[in-house]
Amino acid sequence: MATGIASGSGQLYLREPVYRRNSYGKAQCHSTVNLSGMQNQIHWSSWISKLLQVDRSNYSQCQVKTNRKSHRGTIKSCQREGSTRYFDFAVIGSGIAGLRYALEVAKHGTVAVITKAEPHESNTNYAQGGVSAVLCPKDSVESHMQDTIVAGAYLCDEETVRVVCTEGPERIKELIAMGASFDHGEDGNLHLAREGGHSHRRIVHAADMTGREIGRALLEAVVKDPNIYVFQHHFAIDLLTTQDGSDIVCHGIDTINTETQEVIRFISKVTLLASGGAGHIYPSTTNPPVATGDGMAMAHRAQAVISNMEFVQFHPTALADEGLPIRPSNARENAFLITEAVRGDGGILYNLDMERFMPSYDERAELAPRDVVARSIDDQLKKRGEEYVLLDISHKPTEKILSHFPNIAAECLRYGLDITQQPIPVVPAAHYMCGGVRAGLEGETNVRGLYVAGEVACTGLHGANRLASNSLAEALVFARRAVQPSIDHMNISKIDRSASSWWPLPVAPLLLGDTVLNKVILRTREVRKELQSIMWEYVGIVRSTSRLALAETRIIELELKWERYLFQHGWEPTMVGLEACEMRNLFCCAKLVVSSALSRHESRGLHYTIDFPHVEESKRLPTVIFPSQLNCSWSSRQLHRQQIC
């Protein structure tokens, strides 16, 4: 299954059948394919390579200039001209994918790491569980693959799954060599945890703060690297692209320094999008505030192919503040995650009458994949009219609980809950986007010079549902696999010093004055809550066609109403600000999710609809949204027009 509109800027040839949707309109089936059994997985890694194939020798003279002599075009230091910075590589995002990639490509040129907030503020920092990798003799790559494909509801790309499961262990060893410290057992070997959907213990972890430890090790290495420059509090606005015949070419990124309100342009030979997910399209999410879908939206506006956006993973067990003995005084910006590993270590789910319910939904009980557990909890809450369920680990030895989950224990104790003695109140929350910018096996996209890694990418690994702890492994593997093609592209490219003048420079809305600007910001925050409410009510864990269609209509109406408000108050098309640009990205991602969900006429993995409650083998195809030039509103087009050569 695929959905989208073919861009007028180029032909994207697919071997597989597609559905096309006109600007979030009706889907039309173009052809069918016979797929059956686990062995016939979606081999998109073969046909996506054709779709994303770049003829690197076919460069227009007014695009990136070529220089085939290795490294001669390398920029030896950070160079600037006014508000423009010049780098060999630009990395958008400071999570595990962006930093790991930066450390490798920095051996070949200068690197700008552009991060929205503090460098440590990313989804990586909040990842509690760990990294999945086959490191035990009793385990196998084939077993890890099987677990991944089953959890992904057989929509995974088998070649991608094999790549990640095979290369993951080596990526873990590299982290350890860089100084990352993981938990070890009494035998001196790495302690391997087990999580839902895994048939073996294969989760490498640092207590329940794995992401924080990985981020620490990577950031320390980045700080020491003289070729890497970190630009914190720089919000990415739009990719800088031109059109070369039928190809779109990426030349860097426009940003705004959110502390000084200065617009900074980064011209680069290669750009990596590693900007994370879009959890904040929903009112409750485990994602940090920076996760507003910026990379996905920017890539879509730049005519990159988007895939599988209907598959939004709701983590089954976020801390339910309503059930805590002491309520937090202020509403959280993001829900506190209760890691999958709690259930992996024997945690049991109960309703408020202390009745265990998971065995009645799935024979794997608490160890079922996340989509199953989240729907089961959702069903319990709706049937019983309750706000949360209970996750109990208190039957385990106190010392084991405190050693494995110190962060969770400390957070709960702040609010009067002792997890060694009492069950934890939990509720599902938006957690992970299985879809994103479509990538090949080397992180390449259909936009020349643009690579993706991490949650912003859709590599085919996760299929219809991500297996626990596979995300950090995927980020490490694809960040590393994108390195060589990026270096190759850098070596045949040359920075054109006139490039910065090809696009008009966005401007901060300072001329509006504080009074008007504050009104715009306040209204934007209200609109953001309205959008999140629509998404939770109509595009949540359980869906229906009528409610999805209603969501689509309401989102479009809300977006147009918000845009009118902005322009009535003096906003100009070239103006940029953090709240406004985040809002347009949230609108974009919300529409992509709804459009993709409307196109999938079956229930598979994370996408469950009451109108098509069963899995349909004939529908076992990825959803694809092709580039569109029908970008008539401010929210849905690049702030600058493309340079056409």
PDB file of N, CA and C in Angstrom, residues 24-109:
ATOM      1  N   TYR A  24      -4.094  14.785   0.388  1.00  0.00           N
ATOM      2  CA  TYR A  24      -4.858  14.218   1.496  1.00  0.00           C
ATOM      3  C   TYR A  24      -6.278  13.851   1.068  1.00  0.00           C
ATOM      4  N   GLY A  25      -6.466  13.501  -0.213  1.00  0.00           N
ATOM      5  CA  GLY A  25      -7.786  13.117  -0.703  1.00  0.00           C
ATOM      6  C   GLY A  25      -7.957  11.617  -0.739  1.00  0.00           C
ATOM      7  N   LYS A  26      -8.799  11.118  -1.638  1.00  0.00           N
ATOM      8  CA  LYS A  26      -9.117   9.692  -1.692  1.00  0.00           C
ATOM      9  C   LYS A  26      -7.954   8.885  -2.257  1.00  0.00           C
ATOM     10  N   ALA A  27      -7.853   7.659  -1.788  1.00  0.00           N
ATOM     11  CA  ALA A  27      -6.804   6.767  -2.289  1.00  0.00           C
ATOM     12  C   ALA A  27      -7.324   5.968  -3.469  1.00  0.00           C
ATOM     13  N   GLN A  28      -6.449   5.714  -4.409  1.00  0.00           N
ATOM     14  CA  GLN A  28      -6.811   4.902  -5.561  1.00  0.00           C
ATOM     15  C   GLN A  28      -5.780   3.802  -5.732  1.00  0.00           C
ATOM     16  N   CYS A  29      -6.226   2.555  -5.864  1.00  0.00           N
ATOM     17  CA  CYS A  29      -5.307   1.428  -6.030  1.00  0.00           C
ATOM     18  C   CYS A  29      -4.885   1.339  -7.495  1.00  0.00           C
ATOM     19  N   HIS A  30      -3.574   1.264  -7.697  1.00  0.00           N
ATOM     20  CA  HIS A  30      -3.069   1.197  -9.076  1.00  0.00           C
ATOM     21  C   HIS A  30      -2.768  -0.222  -9.529  1.00  0.00           C
ATOM     22  N   SER A  31      -2.404  -1.113  -8.605  1.00  0.00           N
ATOM     23  CA  SER A  31      -2.142  -2.495  -8.983  1.00  0.00           C
ATOM     24  C   SER A  31      -2.095  -3.348  -7.731  1.00  0.00           C
ATOM     25  N   THR A  32      -1.953  -4.628  -7.895  1.00  0.00           N
ATOM     26  CA  THR A  32      -1.935  -5.527  -6.745  1.00  0.00           C
ATOM     27  C   THR A  32      -0.734  -6.438  -6.831  1.00  0.00           C
ATOM     28  N   VAL A  33      -0.422  -7.095  -5.724  1.00  0.00           N
ATOM     29  CA  VAL A  33       0.703  -8.014  -5.680  1.00  0.00           C
ATOM     30  C   VAL A  33       0.346  -9.159  -4.749  1.00  0.00           C
ATOM     31  N   ASN A  34       0.843 -10.333  -5.046  1.00  0.00           N
ATOM     32  CA  ASN A  34       0.547 -11.504  -4.233  1.00  0.00           C
ATOM     33  C   ASN A  34       1.693 -11.748  -3.260  1.00  0.00           C
ATOM     34  N   LEU A  35       1.432 -11.569  -1.977  1.00  0.00           N
ATOM     35  CA  LEU A  35       2.427 -11.810  -0.946  1.00  0.00           C
ATOM     36  C   LEU A  35       1.846 -12.780   0.065  1.00  0.00           C
ATOM     37  N   SER A  36       2.631 -13.742   0.478  1.00  0.00           N
ATOM     38  CA  SER A  36       2.127 -14.673   1.488  1.00  0.00           C
ATOM     39  C   SER A  36       3.286 -15.231   2.287  1.00  0.00           C
ATOM     40  N   GLY A  37       3.037 -15.423   3.580  1.00  0.00           N
ATOM     41  CA  GLY A  37       4.035 -16.054   4.441  1.00  0.00           C
ATOM     42  C   GLY A  37       5.133 -15.126   4.877  1.00  0.00           C
ATOM     43  N   MET A  38       5.806 -15.515   5.942  1.00  0.00           N
ATOM     44  CA  MET A  38       6.855 -14.672   6.505  1.00  0.00           C
ATOM     45  C   MET A  38       8.033 -14.520   5.567  1.00  0.00           C
ATOM     46  N   GLN A  39       8.310 -15.484   4.732  1.00  0.00           N
ATOM     47  CA  GLN A  39       9.481 -15.416   3.867  1.00  0.00           C
ATOM     48  C   GLN A  39       9.338 -14.355   2.787  1.00  0.00           C
ATOM     49  N   ASN A  40       8.100 -13.954   2.486  1.00  0.00           N
ATOM     50  CA  ASN A  40       7.890 -12.916   1.481  1.00  0.00           C
ATOM     51  C   ASN A  40       7.737 -11.558   2.150  1.00  0.00           C
ATOM     52  N   GLN A  41       8.806 -11.090   2.767  1.00  0.00           N
ATOM     53  CA  GLN A  41       8.741  -9.788   3.402  1.00  0.00           C
ATOM     54  C   GLN A  41       8.798  -8.686   2.350  1.00  0.00           C
ATOM     55  N   ILE A  42       8.527  -7.473   2.798  1.00  0.00           N
ATOM     56  CA  ILE A  42       8.560  -6.336   1.892  1.00  0.00           C
ATOM     57  C   ILE A  42      10.017  -5.981   1.615  1.00  0.00           C
ATOM     58  N   HIS A  43      10.525  -6.324   0.454  1.00  0.00           N
ATOM     59  CA  HIS A  43      11.931  -6.067   0.139  1.00  0.00           C
ATOM     60  C   HIS A  43      12.085  -4.647  -0.401  1.00  0.00           C
ATOM     61  N   TRP A  44      11.724  -3.652   0.444  1.00  0.00           N
ATOM     62  CA  TRP A  44      11.808  -2.297  -0.061  1.00  0.00           C
ATOM     63  C   TRP A  44      13.251  -1.839  -0.150  1.00  0.00           C
ATOM     64  N   SER A  45      14.157  -2.518   0.530  1.00  0.00           N
ATOM     65  CA  SER A  45      15.550  -2.089   0.446  1.00  0.00           C
ATOM     66  C   SER A  45      16.088  -2.250  -0.966  1.00  0.00           C
ATOM     67  N   SER A  46      15.487  -3.140  -1.755  1.00  0.00           N
ATOM     68  CA  SER A  46      15.924  -3.284  -3.141  1.00  0.00           C
ATOM     69  C   SER A  46      15.250  -2.250  -4.031  1.00  0.00           C
ATOM     70  N   TRP A  47      13.919  -2.101  -3.879  1.00  0.00           N
ATOM     71  CA  TRP A  47      13.277  -1.141  -4.776  1.00  0.00           C
ATOM     72  C   TRP A  47      13.361   0.283  -4.275  1.00  0.00           C
ATOM     73  N   ILE A  48      13.596   0.473  -2.963  1.00  0.00           N
ATOM     74  CA  ILE A  48      13.773   1.839  -2.480  1.00  0.00           C
ATOM     75  C   ILE A  48      15.092   2.401  -2.986  1.00  0.00           C
ATOM     76  N   SER A  49      16.086   1.500  -3.182  1.00  0.00           N
ATOM     77  CA  SER A  49      17.364   1.966  -3.713  1.00  0.00           C
ATOM     78  C   SER A  49      17.185   2.523  -5.117  1.00  0.00           C
ATOM     79  N   LYS A  50      16.292   1.906  -5.884  1.00  0.00           N
ATOM     80  CA  LYS A  50      16.004   2.430  -7.214  1.00  0.00           C
ATOM     81  C   LYS A  50      15.282   3.765  -7.113  1.00  0.00           C
ATOM     82  N   LEU A  51      14.327   3.821  -6.192  1.00  0.00           N
ATOM     83  CA  LEU A  51      13.553   5.044  -6.015  1.00  0.00           C
ATOM     84  C   LEU A  51      14.430   6.193  -5.559  1.00  0.00           C
ATOM     85  N   LEU A  52      15.395   5.887  -4.690  1.00  0.00           N
ATOM     86  CA  LEU A  52      16.235   6.927  -4.105  1.00  0.00           C
ATOM     87  C   LEU A  52      17.563   7.088  -4.824  1.00  0.00           C
ATOM     88  N   GLN A  53      17.757   6.334  -5.933  1.00  0.00           N
ATOM     89  CA  GLN A  53      19.054   6.321  -6.599  1.00  0.00           C
ATOM     90  C   GLN A  53      19.440   7.706  -7.089  1.00  0.00           C
ATOM     91  N   VAL A  54      20.697   8.071  -6.840  1.00  0.00           N
ATOM     92  CA  VAL A  54      21.216   9.370  -7.253  1.00  0.00           C
ATOM     93  C   VAL A  54      22.301   9.175  -8.298  1.00  0.00           C
ATOM     94  N   ASP A  55      22.169   9.848  -9.430  1.00  0.00           N
ATOM     95  CA  ASP A  55      23.240   9.866 -10.427  1.00  0.00           C
ATOM     96  C   ASP A  55      24.178  11.007 -10.055  1.00  0.00           C
ATOM     97  N   ARG A  56      25.213  10.676  -9.289  1.00  0.00           N
ATOM     98  CA  ARG A  56      26.058  11.725  -8.721  1.00  0.00           C
ATOM     99  C   ARG A  56      26.890  12.460  -9.774  1.00  0.00           C
ATOM    100  N   SER A  57      26.941  11.934 -11.003  1.00  0.00           N
ATOM    101  CA  SER A  57      27.724  12.617 -12.036  1.00  0.00           C
ATOM    102  C   SER A  57      26.890  13.632 -12.807  1.00  0.00           C
ATOM    103  N   ASN A  58      25.564  13.592 -12.606  1.00  0.00           N
ATOM    104  CA  ASN A  58      24.682  14.445 -13.393  1.00  0.00           C
ATOM    105  C   ASN A  58      24.347  15.721 -12.621  1.00  0.00           C
ATOM    106  N   TYR A  59      25.329  16.571 -12.433  1.00  0.00           N
ATOM    107  CA  TYR A  59      25.144  17.804 -11.675  1.00  0.00           C
ATOM    108  C   TYR A  59      25.033  18.987 -12.630  1.00  0.00           C
ATOM    109  N   SER A  60      24.087  19.841 -12.364  1.00  0.00           N
ATOM    110  CA  SER A  60      24.000  21.088 -13.127  1.00  0.00           C
ATOM    111  C   SER A  60      25.077  22.052 -12.626  1.00  0.00           C
ATOM    112  N   GLN A  61      25.602  22.896 -13.510  1.00  0.00           N
ATOM    113  CA  GLN A  61      26.684  23.804 -13.135  1.00  0.00           C
ATOM    114  C   GLN A  61      26.242  24.826 -12.099  1.00  0.00           C
ATOM    115  N   CYS A  62      24.955  25.098 -12.015  1.00  0.00           N
ATOM    116  CA  CYS A  62      24.515  26.074 -11.023  1.00  0.00           C
ATOM    117  C   CYS A  62      24.104  25.398  -9.727  1.00  0.00           C
ATOM    118  N   GLN A  63      24.338  24.073  -9.627  1.00  0.00           N
ATOM    119  CA  GLN A  63      24.108  23.369  -8.371  1.00  0.00           C
ATOM    120  C   GLN A  63      25.445  23.167  -7.675  1.00  0.00           C
ATOM    121  N   VAL A  64      25.542  22.143  -6.833  1.00  0.00           N
ATOM    122  CA  VAL A  64      26.800  21.832  -6.170  1.00  0.00           C
ATOM    123  C   VAL A  64      27.848  21.535  -7.226  1.00  0.00           C
ATOM    124  N   LYS A  65      28.976  22.223  -7.173  1.00  0.00           N
ATOM    125  CA  LYS A  65      30.046  22.000  -8.144  1.00  0.00           C
ATOM    126  C   LYS A  65      30.836  20.754  -7.763  1.00  0.00           C
ATOM    127  N   THR A  66      31.271  20.026  -8.757  1.00  0.00           N
ATOM    128  CA  THR A  66      31.964  18.775  -8.477  1.00  0.00           C
ATOM    129  C   THR A  66      33.463  18.967  -8.402  1.00  0.00           C
ATOM    130  N   ASN A  67      34.089  18.148  -7.567  1.00  0.00           N
ATOM    131  CA  ASN A  67      35.546  18.106  -7.462  1.00  0.00           C
ATOM    132  C   ASN A  67      35.910  16.685  -7.086  1.00  0.00           C
ATOM    133  N   ARG A  68      36.343  15.908  -8.054  1.00  0.00           N
ATOM    134  CA  ARG A  68      36.533  14.478  -7.840  1.00  0.00           C
ATOM    135  C   ARG A  68      37.877  14.146  -7.198  1.00  0.00           C
ATOM    136  N   LYS A  69      38.717  15.151  -6.939  1.00  0.00           N
ATOM    137  CA  LYS A  69      39.971  14.885  -6.250  1.00  0.00           C
ATOM    138  C   LYS A  69      39.715  14.868  -4.756  1.00  0.00           C
ATOM    139  N   SER A  70      39.977  13.741  -4.147  1.00  0.00           N
ATOM    140  CA  SER A  70      39.605  13.499  -2.757  1.00  0.00           C
ATOM    141  C   SER A  70      40.109  14.585  -1.822  1.00  0.00           C
ATOM    142  N   HIS A  71      39.177  15.122  -1.016  1.00  0.00           N
ATOM    143  CA  HIS A  71      39.420  16.038   0.101  1.00  0.00           C
ATOM    144  C   HIS A  71      39.885  17.440  -0.308  1.00  0.00           C
ATOM    145  N   ARG A  72      40.145  17.687  -1.598  1.00  0.00           N
ATOM    146  CA  ARG A  72      40.674  19.003  -1.950  1.00  0.00           C
ATOM    147  C   ARG A  72      39.664  20.118  -1.709  1.00  0.00           C
ATOM    148  N   GLY A  73      38.380  19.751  -1.704  1.00  0.00           N
ATOM    149  CA  GLY A  73      37.370  20.780  -1.467  1.00  0.00           C
ATOM    150  C   GLY A  73      36.983  20.904  -0.011  1.00  0.00           C
ATOM    151  N   THR A  74      37.657  20.173   0.868  1.00  0.00           N
ATOM    152  CA  THR A  74      37.289  20.169   2.273  1.00  0.00           C
ATOM    153  C   THR A  74      37.525  21.529   2.918  1.00  0.00           C
ATOM    154  N   ILE A  75      36.549  21.990   3.683  1.00  0.00           N
ATOM    155  CA  ILE A  75      36.683  23.234   4.423  1.00  0.00           C
ATOM    156  C   ILE A  75      37.458  22.926   5.697  1.00  0.00           C
ATOM    157  N   LYS A  76      38.597  23.581   5.896  1.00  0.00           N
ATOM    158  CA  LYS A  76      39.489  23.216   6.989  1.00  0.00           C
ATOM    159  C   LYS A  76      39.072  23.809   8.327  1.00  0.00           C
ATOM    160  N   SER A  77      38.231  24.813   8.322  1.00  0.00           N
ATOM    161  CA  SER A  77      37.779  25.396   9.583  1.00  0.00           C
ATOM    162  C   SER A  77      36.396  25.969   9.381  1.00  0.00           C
ATOM    163  N   CYS A  78      35.753  26.334  10.480  1.00  0.00           N
ATOM    164  CA  CYS A  78      34.427  26.938  10.386  1.00  0.00           C
ATOM    165  C   CYS A  78      34.555  28.289   9.684  1.00  0.00           C
ATOM    166  N   GLN A  79      33.942  28.443   8.514  1.00  0.00           N
ATOM    167  CA  GLN A  79      34.015  29.689   7.769  1.00  0.00           C
ATOM    168  C   GLN A  79      32.652  30.361   7.759  1.00  0.00           C
ATOM    169  N   ARG A  80      32.665  31.686   7.800  1.00  0.00           N
ATOM    170  CA  ARG A  80      31.402  32.418   7.846  1.00  0.00           C
ATOM    171  C   ARG A  80      31.498  33.679   7.017  1.00  0.00           C
ATOM    172  N   GLU A  81      30.368  34.064   6.485  1.00  0.00           N
ATOM    173  CA  GLU A  81      30.231  35.335   5.788  1.00  0.00           C
ATOM    174  C   GLU A  81      28.907  35.929   6.241  1.00  0.00           C
ATOM    175  N   GLY A  82      28.974  36.920   7.098  1.00  0.00           N
ATOM    176  CA  GLY A  82      27.757  37.507   7.625  1.00  0.00           C
ATOM    177  C   GLY A  82      26.958  36.486   8.412  1.00  0.00           C
ATOM    178  N   SER A  83      25.730  36.233   7.981  1.00  0.00           N
ATOM    179  CA  SER A  83      24.853  35.290   8.682  1.00  0.00           C
ATOM    180  C   SER A  83      24.942  33.883   8.108  1.00  0.00           C
ATOM    181  N   THR A  84      25.905  33.634   7.222  1.00  0.00           N
ATOM    182  CA  THR A  84      26.044  32.314   6.590  1.00  0.00           C
ATOM    183  C   THR A  84      27.265  31.586   7.133  1.00  0.00           C
ATOM    184  N   ARG A  85      27.101  30.300   7.416  1.00  0.00           N
ATOM    185  CA  ARG A  85      28.200  29.436   7.847  1.00  0.00           C
ATOM    186  C   ARG A  85      28.410  28.365   6.771  1.00  0.00           C
ATOM    187  N   TYR A  86      29.657  27.984   6.538  1.00  0.00           N
ATOM    188  CA  TYR A  86      29.979  26.996   5.511  1.00  0.00           C
ATOM    189  C   TYR A  86      30.635  25.778   6.157  1.00  0.00           C
ATOM    190  N   PHE A  87      30.077  24.599   5.853  1.00  0.00           N
ATOM    191  CA  PHE A  87      30.587  23.351   6.404  1.00  0.00           C
ATOM    192  C   PHE A  87      30.559  22.260   5.340  1.00  0.00           C
ATOM    193  N   ASP A  88      31.402  21.241   5.556  1.00  0.00           N
ATOM    194  CA  ASP A  88      31.325  20.068   4.692  1.00  0.00           C
ATOM    195  C   ASP A  88      30.073  19.254   5.002  1.00  0.00           C
ATOM    196  N   PHE A  89      29.756  19.131   6.307  1.00  0.00           N
ATOM    197  CA  PHE A  89      28.607  18.330   6.739  1.00  0.00           C
ATOM    198  C   PHE A  89      27.766  19.146   7.720  1.00  0.00           C
ATOM    199  N   ALA A  90      26.457  19.115   7.543  1.00  0.00           N
ATOM    200  CA  ALA A  90      25.531  19.702   8.509  1.00  0.00           C
ATOM    201  C   ALA A  90      24.679  18.580   9.087  1.00  0.00           C
ATOM    202  N   VAL A  91      24.643  18.500  10.401  1.00  0.00           N
ATOM    203  CA  VAL A  91      23.871  17.468  11.101  1.00  0.00           C
ATOM    204  C   VAL A  91      22.782  18.156  11.898  1.00  0.00           C
ATOM    205  N   ILE A  92      21.537  17.802  11.632  1.00  0.00           N
ATOM    206  CA  ILE A  92      20.403  18.410  12.331  1.00  0.00           C
ATOM    207  C   ILE A  92      19.923  17.435  13.408  1.00  0.00           C
ATOM    208  N   GLY A  93      20.260  17.731  14.648  1.00  0.00           N
ATOM    209  CA  GLY A  93      19.893  16.868  15.762  1.00  0.00           C
ATOM    210  C   GLY A  93      21.108  16.399  16.533  1.00  0.00           C
ATOM    211  N   SER A  94      20.985  16.329  17.858  1.00  0.00           N
ATOM    212  CA  SER A  94      22.117  15.942  18.706  1.00  0.00           C
ATOM    213  C   SER A  94      21.809  14.698  19.527  1.00  0.00           C
ATOM    214  N   GLY A  95      20.974  13.823  18.968  1.00  0.00           N
ATOM    215  CA  GLY A  95      20.729  12.539  19.610  1.00  0.00           C
ATOM    216  C   GLY A  95      21.769  11.522  19.183  1.00  0.00           C
ATOM    217  N   ILE A  96      21.497  10.267  19.452  1.00  0.00           N
ATOM    218  CA  ILE A  96      22.458   9.194  19.197  1.00  0.00           C
ATOM    219  C   ILE A  96      22.840   9.108  17.724  1.00  0.00           C
ATOM    220  N   ALA A  97      21.877   9.279  16.819  1.00  0.00           N
ATOM    221  CA  ALA A  97      22.166   9.160  15.383  1.00  0.00           C
ATOM    222  C   ALA A  97      23.042  10.308  14.903  1.00  0.00           C
ATOM    223  N   GLY A  98      22.659  11.532  15.249  1.00  0.00           N
ATOM    224  CA  GLY A  98      23.404  12.687  14.783  1.00  0.00           C
ATOM    225  C   GLY A  98      24.827  12.734  15.309  1.00  0.00           C
ATOM    226  N   LEU A  99      25.005  12.456  16.598  1.00  0.00           N
ATOM    227  CA  LEU A  99      26.341  12.532  17.189  1.00  0.00           C
ATOM    228  C   LEU A  99      27.249  11.417  16.686  1.00  0.00           C
ATOM    229  N   ARG A 100      26.691  10.202  16.558  1.00  0.00           N
ATOM    230  CA  ARG A 100      27.516   9.082  16.082  1.00  0.00           C
ATOM    231  C   ARG A 100      27.989   9.333  14.653  1.00  0.00           C
ATOM    232  N   TYR A 101      27.100   9.850  13.827  1.00  0.00           N
ATOM    233  CA  TYR A 101      27.454  10.195  12.441  1.00  0.00           C
ATOM    234  C   TYR A 101      28.497  11.308  12.421  1.00  0.00           C
ATOM    235  N   ALA A 102      28.296  12.332  13.224  1.00  0.00           N
ATOM    236  CA  ALA A 102      29.205  13.478  13.248  1.00  0.00           C
ATOM    237  C   ALA A 102      30.625  13.047  13.585  1.00  0.00           C
ATOM    238  N   LEU A 103      30.752  12.151  14.546  1.00  0.00           N
ATOM    239  CA  LEU A 103      32.082  11.701  14.961  1.00  0.00           C
ATOM    240  C   LEU A 103      32.819  10.975  13.835  1.00  0.00           C
ATOM    241  N   GLU A 104      32.103  10.308  12.966  1.00  0.00           N
ATOM    242  CA  GLU A 104      32.735   9.593  11.860  1.00  0.00           C
ATOM    243  C   GLU A 104      33.085  10.524  10.701  1.00  0.00           C
ATOM    244  N   VAL A 105      32.123  11.352  10.285  1.00  0.00           N
ATOM    245  CA  VAL A 105      32.396  12.208   9.122  1.00  0.00           C
ATOM    246  C   VAL A 105      33.385  13.320   9.466  1.00  0.00           C
ATOM    247  N   ALA A 106      33.531  13.623  10.761  1.00  0.00           N
ATOM    248  CA  ALA A 106      34.486  14.658  11.170  1.00  0.00           C
ATOM    249  C   ALA A 106      35.925  14.273  10.839  1.00  0.00           C
ATOM    250  N   LYS A 107      36.156  12.991  10.573  1.00  0.00           N
ATOM    251  CA  LYS A 107      37.490  12.544  10.159  1.00  0.00           C
ATOM    252  C   LYS A 107      37.802  12.990   8.732  1.00  0.00           C
ATOM    253  N   HIS A 108      36.783  13.498   8.033  1.00  0.00           N
ATOM    254  CA  HIS A 108      36.941  13.834   6.618  1.00  0.00           C
ATOM    255  C   HIS A 108      36.578  15.274   6.296  1.00  0.00           C
ATOM    256  N   GLY A 109      36.096  16.038   7.270  1.00  0.00           N
ATOM    257  CA  GLY A 109      35.731  17.418   6.990  1.00  0.00           C
ATOM    258  C   GLY A 109      35.128  18.091   8.200  1.00  0.00           C
TER     259      GLY A 109
END
